[in-house]
CSV table of C-alpha atoms in Angstrom, one decimal:
chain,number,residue,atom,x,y,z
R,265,UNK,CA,-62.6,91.1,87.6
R,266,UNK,CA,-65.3,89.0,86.0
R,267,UNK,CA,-64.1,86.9,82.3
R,268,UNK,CA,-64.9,89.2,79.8
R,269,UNK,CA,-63.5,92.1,81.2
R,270,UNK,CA,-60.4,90.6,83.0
R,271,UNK,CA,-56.9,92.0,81.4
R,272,UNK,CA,-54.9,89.3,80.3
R,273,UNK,CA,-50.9,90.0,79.0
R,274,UNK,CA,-48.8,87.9,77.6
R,275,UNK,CA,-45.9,86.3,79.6
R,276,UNK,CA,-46.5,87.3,82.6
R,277,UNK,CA,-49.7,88.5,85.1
R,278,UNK,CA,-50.0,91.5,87.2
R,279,UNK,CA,-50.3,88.9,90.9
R,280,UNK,CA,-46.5,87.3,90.2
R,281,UNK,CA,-48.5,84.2,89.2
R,282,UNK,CA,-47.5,81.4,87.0
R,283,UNK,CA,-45.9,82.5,83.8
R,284,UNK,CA,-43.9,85.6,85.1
R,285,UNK,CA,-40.7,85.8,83.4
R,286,UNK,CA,-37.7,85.7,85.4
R,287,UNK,CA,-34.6,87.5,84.7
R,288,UNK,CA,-31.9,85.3,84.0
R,289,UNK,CA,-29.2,85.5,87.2
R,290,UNK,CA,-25.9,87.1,86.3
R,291,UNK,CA,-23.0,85.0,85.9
R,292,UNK,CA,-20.1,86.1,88.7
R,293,UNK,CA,-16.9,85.1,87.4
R,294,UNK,CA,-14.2,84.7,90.5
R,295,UNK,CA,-10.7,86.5,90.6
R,296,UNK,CA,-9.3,83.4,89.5
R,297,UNK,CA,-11.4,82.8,86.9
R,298,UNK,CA,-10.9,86.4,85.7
R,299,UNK,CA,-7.0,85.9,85.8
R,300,UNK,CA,-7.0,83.0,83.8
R,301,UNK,CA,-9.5,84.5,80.9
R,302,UNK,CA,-12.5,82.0,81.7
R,303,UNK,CA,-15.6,83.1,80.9
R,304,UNK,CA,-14.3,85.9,78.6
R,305,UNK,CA,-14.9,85.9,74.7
R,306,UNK,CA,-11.2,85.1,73.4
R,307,UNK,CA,-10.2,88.0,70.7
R,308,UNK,CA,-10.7,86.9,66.5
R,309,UNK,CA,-6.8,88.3,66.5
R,310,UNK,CA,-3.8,89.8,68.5
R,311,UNK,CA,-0.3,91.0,68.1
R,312,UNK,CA,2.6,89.1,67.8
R,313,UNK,CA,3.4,89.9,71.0
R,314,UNK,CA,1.1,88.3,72.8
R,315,UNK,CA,1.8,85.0,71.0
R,316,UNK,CA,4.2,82.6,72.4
R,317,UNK,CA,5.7,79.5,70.5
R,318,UNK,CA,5.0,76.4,72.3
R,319,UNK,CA,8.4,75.0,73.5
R,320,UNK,CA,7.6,71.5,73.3
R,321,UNK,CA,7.0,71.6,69.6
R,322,UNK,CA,8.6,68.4,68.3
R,323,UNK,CA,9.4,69.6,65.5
R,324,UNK,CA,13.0,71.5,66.7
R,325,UNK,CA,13.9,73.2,63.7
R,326,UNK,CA,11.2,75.7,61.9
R,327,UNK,CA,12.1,75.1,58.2
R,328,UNK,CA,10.6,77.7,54.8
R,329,UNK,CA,10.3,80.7,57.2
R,330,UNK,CA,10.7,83.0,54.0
R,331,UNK,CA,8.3,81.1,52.1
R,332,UNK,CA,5.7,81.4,54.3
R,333,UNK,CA,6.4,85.3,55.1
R,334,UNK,CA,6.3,86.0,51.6
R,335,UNK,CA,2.5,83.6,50.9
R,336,UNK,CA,1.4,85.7,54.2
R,337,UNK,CA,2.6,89.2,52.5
R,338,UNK,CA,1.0,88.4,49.5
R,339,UNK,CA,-2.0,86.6,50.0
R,340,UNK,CA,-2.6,87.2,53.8
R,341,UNK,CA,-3.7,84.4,56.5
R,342,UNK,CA,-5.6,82.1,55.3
R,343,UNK,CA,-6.1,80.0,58.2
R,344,UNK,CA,-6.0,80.7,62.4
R,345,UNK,CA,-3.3,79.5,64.6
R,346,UNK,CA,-4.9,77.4,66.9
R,347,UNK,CA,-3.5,78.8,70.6
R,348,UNK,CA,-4.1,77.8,74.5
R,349,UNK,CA,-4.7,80.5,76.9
R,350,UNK,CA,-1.6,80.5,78.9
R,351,UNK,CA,-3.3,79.7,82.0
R,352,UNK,CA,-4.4,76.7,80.8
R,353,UNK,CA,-0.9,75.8,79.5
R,354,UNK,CA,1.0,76.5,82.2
R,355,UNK,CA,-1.3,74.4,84.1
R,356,UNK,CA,-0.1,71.4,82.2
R,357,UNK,CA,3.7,72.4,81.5
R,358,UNK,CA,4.2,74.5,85.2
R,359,UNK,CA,7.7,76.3,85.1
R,360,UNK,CA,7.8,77.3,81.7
R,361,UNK,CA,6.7,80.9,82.8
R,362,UNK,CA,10.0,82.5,81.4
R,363,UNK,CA,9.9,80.3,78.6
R,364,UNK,CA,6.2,82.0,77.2
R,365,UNK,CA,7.8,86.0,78.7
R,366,UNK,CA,4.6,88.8,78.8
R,367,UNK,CA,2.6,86.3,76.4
R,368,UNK,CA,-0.9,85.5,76.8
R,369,UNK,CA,-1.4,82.6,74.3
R,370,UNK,CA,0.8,79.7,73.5
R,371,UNK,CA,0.8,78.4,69.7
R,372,UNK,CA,-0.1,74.6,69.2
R,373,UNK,CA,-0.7,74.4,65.7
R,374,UNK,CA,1.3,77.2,63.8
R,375,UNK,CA,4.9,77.9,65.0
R,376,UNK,CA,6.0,78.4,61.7
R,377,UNK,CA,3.4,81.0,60.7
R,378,UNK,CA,4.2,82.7,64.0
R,379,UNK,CA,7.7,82.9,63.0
R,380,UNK,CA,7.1,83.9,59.4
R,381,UNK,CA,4.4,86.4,60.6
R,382,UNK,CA,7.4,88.5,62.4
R,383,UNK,CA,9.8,87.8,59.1
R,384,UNK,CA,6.8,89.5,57.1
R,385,UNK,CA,6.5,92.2,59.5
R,386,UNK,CA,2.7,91.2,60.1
R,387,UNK,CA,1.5,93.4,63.5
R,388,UNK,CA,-1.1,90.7,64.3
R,389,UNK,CA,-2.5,86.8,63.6
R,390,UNK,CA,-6.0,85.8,63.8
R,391,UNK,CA,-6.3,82.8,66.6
R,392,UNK,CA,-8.5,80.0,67.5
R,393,UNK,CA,-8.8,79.4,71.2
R,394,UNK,CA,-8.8,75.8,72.5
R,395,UNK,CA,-7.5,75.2,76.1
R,396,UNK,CA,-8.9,72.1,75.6
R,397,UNK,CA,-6.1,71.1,73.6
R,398,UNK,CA,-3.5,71.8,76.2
R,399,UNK,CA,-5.5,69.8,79.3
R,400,UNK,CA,-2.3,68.0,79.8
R,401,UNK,CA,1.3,67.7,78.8
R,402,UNK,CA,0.1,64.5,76.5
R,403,UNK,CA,-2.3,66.3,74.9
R,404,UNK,CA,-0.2,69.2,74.3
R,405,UNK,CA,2.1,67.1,72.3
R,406,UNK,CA,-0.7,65.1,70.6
R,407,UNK,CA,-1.8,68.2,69.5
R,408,UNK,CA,1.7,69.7,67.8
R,409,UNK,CA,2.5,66.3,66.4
R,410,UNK,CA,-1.0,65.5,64.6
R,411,UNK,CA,-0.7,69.0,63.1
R,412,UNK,CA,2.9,68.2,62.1
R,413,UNK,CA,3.0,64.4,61.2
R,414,UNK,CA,1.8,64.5,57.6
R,415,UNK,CA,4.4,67.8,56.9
R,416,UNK,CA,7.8,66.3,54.8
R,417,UNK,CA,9.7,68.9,56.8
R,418,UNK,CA,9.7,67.1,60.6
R,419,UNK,CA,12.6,65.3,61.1
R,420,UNK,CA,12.5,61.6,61.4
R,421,UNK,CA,14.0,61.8,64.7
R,422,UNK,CA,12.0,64.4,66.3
R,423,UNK,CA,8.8,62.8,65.3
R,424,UNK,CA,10.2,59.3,66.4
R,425,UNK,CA,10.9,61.2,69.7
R,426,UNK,CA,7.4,62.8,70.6
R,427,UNK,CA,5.9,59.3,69.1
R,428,UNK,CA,7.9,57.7,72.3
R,429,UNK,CA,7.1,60.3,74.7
R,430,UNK,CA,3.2,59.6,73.4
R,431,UNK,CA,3.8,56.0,74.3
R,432,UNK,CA,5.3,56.4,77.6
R,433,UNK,CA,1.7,58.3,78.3
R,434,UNK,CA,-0.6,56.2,76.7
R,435,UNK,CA,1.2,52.8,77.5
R,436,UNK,CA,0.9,51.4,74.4
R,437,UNK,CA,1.9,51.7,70.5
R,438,UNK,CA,-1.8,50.5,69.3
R,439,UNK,CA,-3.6,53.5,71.8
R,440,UNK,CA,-1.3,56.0,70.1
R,441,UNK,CA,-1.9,54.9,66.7
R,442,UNK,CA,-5.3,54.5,67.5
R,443,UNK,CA,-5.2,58.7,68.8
R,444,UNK,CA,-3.5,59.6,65.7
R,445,UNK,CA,-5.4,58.1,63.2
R,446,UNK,CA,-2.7,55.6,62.1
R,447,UNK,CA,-1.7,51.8,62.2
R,448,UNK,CA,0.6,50.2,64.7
R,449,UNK,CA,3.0,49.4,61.8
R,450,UNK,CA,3.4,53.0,61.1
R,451,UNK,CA,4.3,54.2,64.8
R,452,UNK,CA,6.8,50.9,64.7
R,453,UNK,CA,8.4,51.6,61.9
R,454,UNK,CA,9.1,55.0,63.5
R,455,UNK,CA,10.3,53.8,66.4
R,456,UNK,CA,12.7,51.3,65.2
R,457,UNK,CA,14.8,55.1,64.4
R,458,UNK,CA,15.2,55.4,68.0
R,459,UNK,CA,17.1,51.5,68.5
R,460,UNK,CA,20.1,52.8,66.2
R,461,UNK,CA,23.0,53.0,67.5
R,462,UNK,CA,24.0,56.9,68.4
R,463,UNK,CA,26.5,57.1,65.7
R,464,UNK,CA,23.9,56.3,63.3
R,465,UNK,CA,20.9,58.7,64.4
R,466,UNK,CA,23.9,60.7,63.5
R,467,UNK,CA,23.7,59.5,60.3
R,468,UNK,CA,19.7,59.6,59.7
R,469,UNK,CA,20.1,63.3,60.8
R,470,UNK,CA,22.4,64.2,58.0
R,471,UNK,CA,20.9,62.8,55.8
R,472,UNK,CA,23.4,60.1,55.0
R,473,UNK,CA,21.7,57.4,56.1
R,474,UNK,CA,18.1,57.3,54.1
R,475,UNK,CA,15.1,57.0,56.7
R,476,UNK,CA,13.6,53.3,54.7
R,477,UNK,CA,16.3,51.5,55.6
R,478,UNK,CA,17.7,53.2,58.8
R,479,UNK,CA,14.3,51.5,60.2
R,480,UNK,CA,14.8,48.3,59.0
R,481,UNK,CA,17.9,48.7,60.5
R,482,UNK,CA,17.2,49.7,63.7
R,483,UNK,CA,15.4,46.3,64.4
R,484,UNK,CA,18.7,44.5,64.2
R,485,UNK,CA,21.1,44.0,67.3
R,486,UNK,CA,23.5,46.8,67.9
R,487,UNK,CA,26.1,45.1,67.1
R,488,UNK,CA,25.1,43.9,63.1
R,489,UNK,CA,23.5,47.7,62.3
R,490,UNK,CA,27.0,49.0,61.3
R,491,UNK,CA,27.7,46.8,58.9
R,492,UNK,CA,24.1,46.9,57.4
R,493,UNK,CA,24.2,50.8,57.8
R,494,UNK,CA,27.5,51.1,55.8
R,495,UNK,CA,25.4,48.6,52.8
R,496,UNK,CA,22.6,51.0,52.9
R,497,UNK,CA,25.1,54.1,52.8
R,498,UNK,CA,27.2,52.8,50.1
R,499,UNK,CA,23.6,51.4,47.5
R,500,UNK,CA,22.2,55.1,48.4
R,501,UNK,CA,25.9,56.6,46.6
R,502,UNK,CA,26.1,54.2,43.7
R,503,UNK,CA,24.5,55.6,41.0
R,504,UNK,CA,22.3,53.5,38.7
R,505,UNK,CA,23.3,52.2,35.5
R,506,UNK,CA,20.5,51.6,33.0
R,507,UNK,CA,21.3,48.6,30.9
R,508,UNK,CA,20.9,48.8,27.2
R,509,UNK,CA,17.7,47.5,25.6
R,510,UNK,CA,18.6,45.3,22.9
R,511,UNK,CA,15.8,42.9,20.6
R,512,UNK,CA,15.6,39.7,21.8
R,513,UNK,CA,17.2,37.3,19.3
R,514,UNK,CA,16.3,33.4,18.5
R,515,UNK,CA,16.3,31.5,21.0
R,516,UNK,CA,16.4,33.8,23.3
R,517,UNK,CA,13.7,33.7,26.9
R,518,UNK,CA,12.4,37.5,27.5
R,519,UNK,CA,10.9,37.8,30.7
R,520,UNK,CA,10.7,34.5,32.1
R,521,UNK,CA,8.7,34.1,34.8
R,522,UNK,CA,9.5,30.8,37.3
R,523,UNK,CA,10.8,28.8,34.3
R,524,UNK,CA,11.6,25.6,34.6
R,525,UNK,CA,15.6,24.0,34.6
R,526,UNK,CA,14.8,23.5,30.8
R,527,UNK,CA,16.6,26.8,30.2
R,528,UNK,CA,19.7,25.4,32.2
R,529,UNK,CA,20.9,23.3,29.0
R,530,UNK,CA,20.3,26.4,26.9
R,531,UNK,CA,22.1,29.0,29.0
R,532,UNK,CA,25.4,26.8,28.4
R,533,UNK,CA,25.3,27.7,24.8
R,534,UNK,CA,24.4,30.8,22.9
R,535,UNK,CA,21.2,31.3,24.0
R,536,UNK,CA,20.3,33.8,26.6
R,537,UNK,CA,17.4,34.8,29.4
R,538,UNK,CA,16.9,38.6,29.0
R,539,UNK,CA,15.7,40.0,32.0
R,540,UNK,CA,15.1,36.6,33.7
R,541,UNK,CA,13.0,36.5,37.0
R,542,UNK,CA,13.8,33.6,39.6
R,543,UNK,CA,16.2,32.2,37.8
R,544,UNK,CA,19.6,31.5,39.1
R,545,UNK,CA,21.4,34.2,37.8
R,546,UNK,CA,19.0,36.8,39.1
R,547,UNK,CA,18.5,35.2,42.5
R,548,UNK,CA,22.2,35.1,42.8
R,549,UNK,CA,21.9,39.0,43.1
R,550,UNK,CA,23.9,39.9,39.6
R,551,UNK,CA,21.9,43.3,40.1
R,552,UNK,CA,19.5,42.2,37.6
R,553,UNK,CA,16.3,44.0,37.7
R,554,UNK,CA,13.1,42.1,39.0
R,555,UNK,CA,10.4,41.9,36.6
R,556,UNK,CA,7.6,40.7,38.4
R,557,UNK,CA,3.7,39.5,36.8
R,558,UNK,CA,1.0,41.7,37.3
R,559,UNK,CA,-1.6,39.8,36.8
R,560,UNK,CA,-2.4,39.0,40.3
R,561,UNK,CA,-1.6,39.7,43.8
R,562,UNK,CA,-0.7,36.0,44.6
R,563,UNK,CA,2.1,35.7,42.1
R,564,UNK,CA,3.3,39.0,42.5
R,565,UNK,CA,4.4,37.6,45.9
R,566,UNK,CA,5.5,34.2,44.6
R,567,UNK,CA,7.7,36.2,42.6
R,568,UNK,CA,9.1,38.4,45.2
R,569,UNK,CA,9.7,35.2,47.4
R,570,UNK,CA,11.6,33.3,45.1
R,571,UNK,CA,13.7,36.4,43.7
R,572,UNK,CA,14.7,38.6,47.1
R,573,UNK,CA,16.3,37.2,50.1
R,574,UNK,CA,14.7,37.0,53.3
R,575,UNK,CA,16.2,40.9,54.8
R,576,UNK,CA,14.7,42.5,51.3
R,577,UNK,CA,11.4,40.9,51.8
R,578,UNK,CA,11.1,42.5,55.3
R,579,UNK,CA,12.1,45.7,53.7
R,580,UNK,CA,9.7,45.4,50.7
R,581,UNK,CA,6.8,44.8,53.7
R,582,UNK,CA,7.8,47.5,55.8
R,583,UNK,CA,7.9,50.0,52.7
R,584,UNK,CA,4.9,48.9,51.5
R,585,UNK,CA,2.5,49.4,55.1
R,586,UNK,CA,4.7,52.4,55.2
R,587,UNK,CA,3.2,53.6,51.7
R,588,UNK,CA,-0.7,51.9,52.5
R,589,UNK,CA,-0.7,54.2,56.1
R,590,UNK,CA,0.8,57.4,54.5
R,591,UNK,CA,-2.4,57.0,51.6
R,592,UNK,CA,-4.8,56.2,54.1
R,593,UNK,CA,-3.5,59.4,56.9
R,594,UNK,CA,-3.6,61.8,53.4
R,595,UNK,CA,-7.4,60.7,52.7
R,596,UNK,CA,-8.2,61.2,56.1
R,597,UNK,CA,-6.5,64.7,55.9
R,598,UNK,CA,-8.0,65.5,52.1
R,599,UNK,CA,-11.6,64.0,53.4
């Protein structure tokens, strides 16, 4: 066939030469990889039925059921569950085959739509499949307690609980923080819950004992947290009484601030410091309220030192890299 009158298609020549295309070769899925779904374009939703609640959730309790059933009657799903193929879970968690019944997904990230989808009477959830959320046990609980850890509804306890089990894993407190997006502090603090006495996680669980101090508490030696507990328990009941505002009169000091012993002679007589800050009266603990300078970060601190014992300054810490991680997680979450 000379140049000119040589035929000449696209793609592919008439002899099998260069530039024939080749049909891609068919993708043969095994009988095991059948069984466990692989391969197979997951569903965008499925009953209820099908849906199984993870049972390692460390959050025990499913709190505002109702509330959610009635957002999901009125306004629908807004978001997917996120869900493992139960293959994939039961590879991590073997055993728990009665635990997930005829189910074909386990829930990682919404048990408590799950539950308020069958309160509403919803047939069927929209899903996200992600068995590589559920490669391991670890990551199975990584997974449930990052989707729970910024909700007000986990209990200490149970989040102090998974936080340990993440630890055992990991080997550290600095690689879980570091997985979760959080400082060391902030798994510490946690923590601490879990070095109370039994008696007292008692306590943190009904609510009597308030979770700020119960971990400042729980760094203490068994035998001192009692005492300390029954303190905390008791300041939590008494009610605050607001002291009456009155004008300062002559010779009066409002709001001093690291005065010197000049005021000493004074305070024999008639005159009077109104809400006095390091003096003796208010480091004494009278219940005087500190009034601290603003004007910088240094003598905020001076202030704080010289007015609060050495236990209240380790509180005020501990609160404050408790409030400084709980900003930066809800950034991260809002980002």
């Amino acid at each position: 066939m000379t140049g000119s009158s040589r035929r000449v298609t696209a793609g592919f020549s008439m002899d099998g030469e260069e530039g024939t295309a080749k049909p891609a070769p068919r993708r043969v899925r095994t009988r095991d990889q059948i069984m466990k779904g692989e391969g197979k374009r997951p569903p965008a939703s499925v009953e209820l039925k099908l849906l199984a609640h993870n049972p390692f959730n460390p959050r025990e309790e499913l709190t505002e059921i109702e509330e959610t059933a009635a957002s999901l009657r009125e306004r629908g799903q807004i978001q997917p569950v996120t869900v493992a193929r139960r293959a994939a879970f039961l590879s991590a968690h073997p055993g728990q085959e009665e635990a997930l019944g005829e189910a074909e997904y386990v829930v990682l990230d919404g048990n408590r739509r799950l539950a308020a989808a069958a309160e509403a009477g919803l047939g069927e959830l929209r899903i996200d499949v992600n068995d590589a959320l559920a490669a391991t046990a670890a990551d199975i609980l990584e997974t449930a307690l990052i989707a729970n850890v910024h909700r007000v509804d986990v209990a200490p306890l149970d989040q102090a609980r998974a936080l340990q089990e993440l630890v055992s894993f990991h080997g550290s407190q600095g690689k879980v923080a570091k997985r979760l997006g959080m400082t060391p502090p902030w798994v510490s603090q946690r923590l601490a819950l879990l070095e109370l006495t039994d008696d007292l996680q008692k306590e943190v669980e009904s609510g009597n004992l308030k979770v700020e101090p119960a971990r400042r508490i729980g760094r203490l030696p068994k035998e001192k947290q009692a005492e300390e507990a029954k303190k905390a328990i008791a300041a939590a009941k008494t009610p605050r009484q607001r002291s009456p505002r009155s004008e300062a009169s002559e010779g009066q000091t409002v709001n001093a601030v690291n005065t010197p012993a000049a005021g000493a002679e004074e305070q024999e007589g008639s005159a009077e410091t109104v809400n006095g800050v390091n003096t003796p009266s208010a480091a004494a603990g009278t219940g005087q309220r500190l009034i601290v300078p603003c004007s910088s970060p240094e003598q905020v601190v001076e202030a704080l030192v010289a007015g609060l014992s050495s236990e209240d300054l380790l509180a005020v810490a501990e609160l404050l890299l408790d409030r400084v991680s709980n900003s930066s997680a809800a950034e991260k979450v809002g980002a």
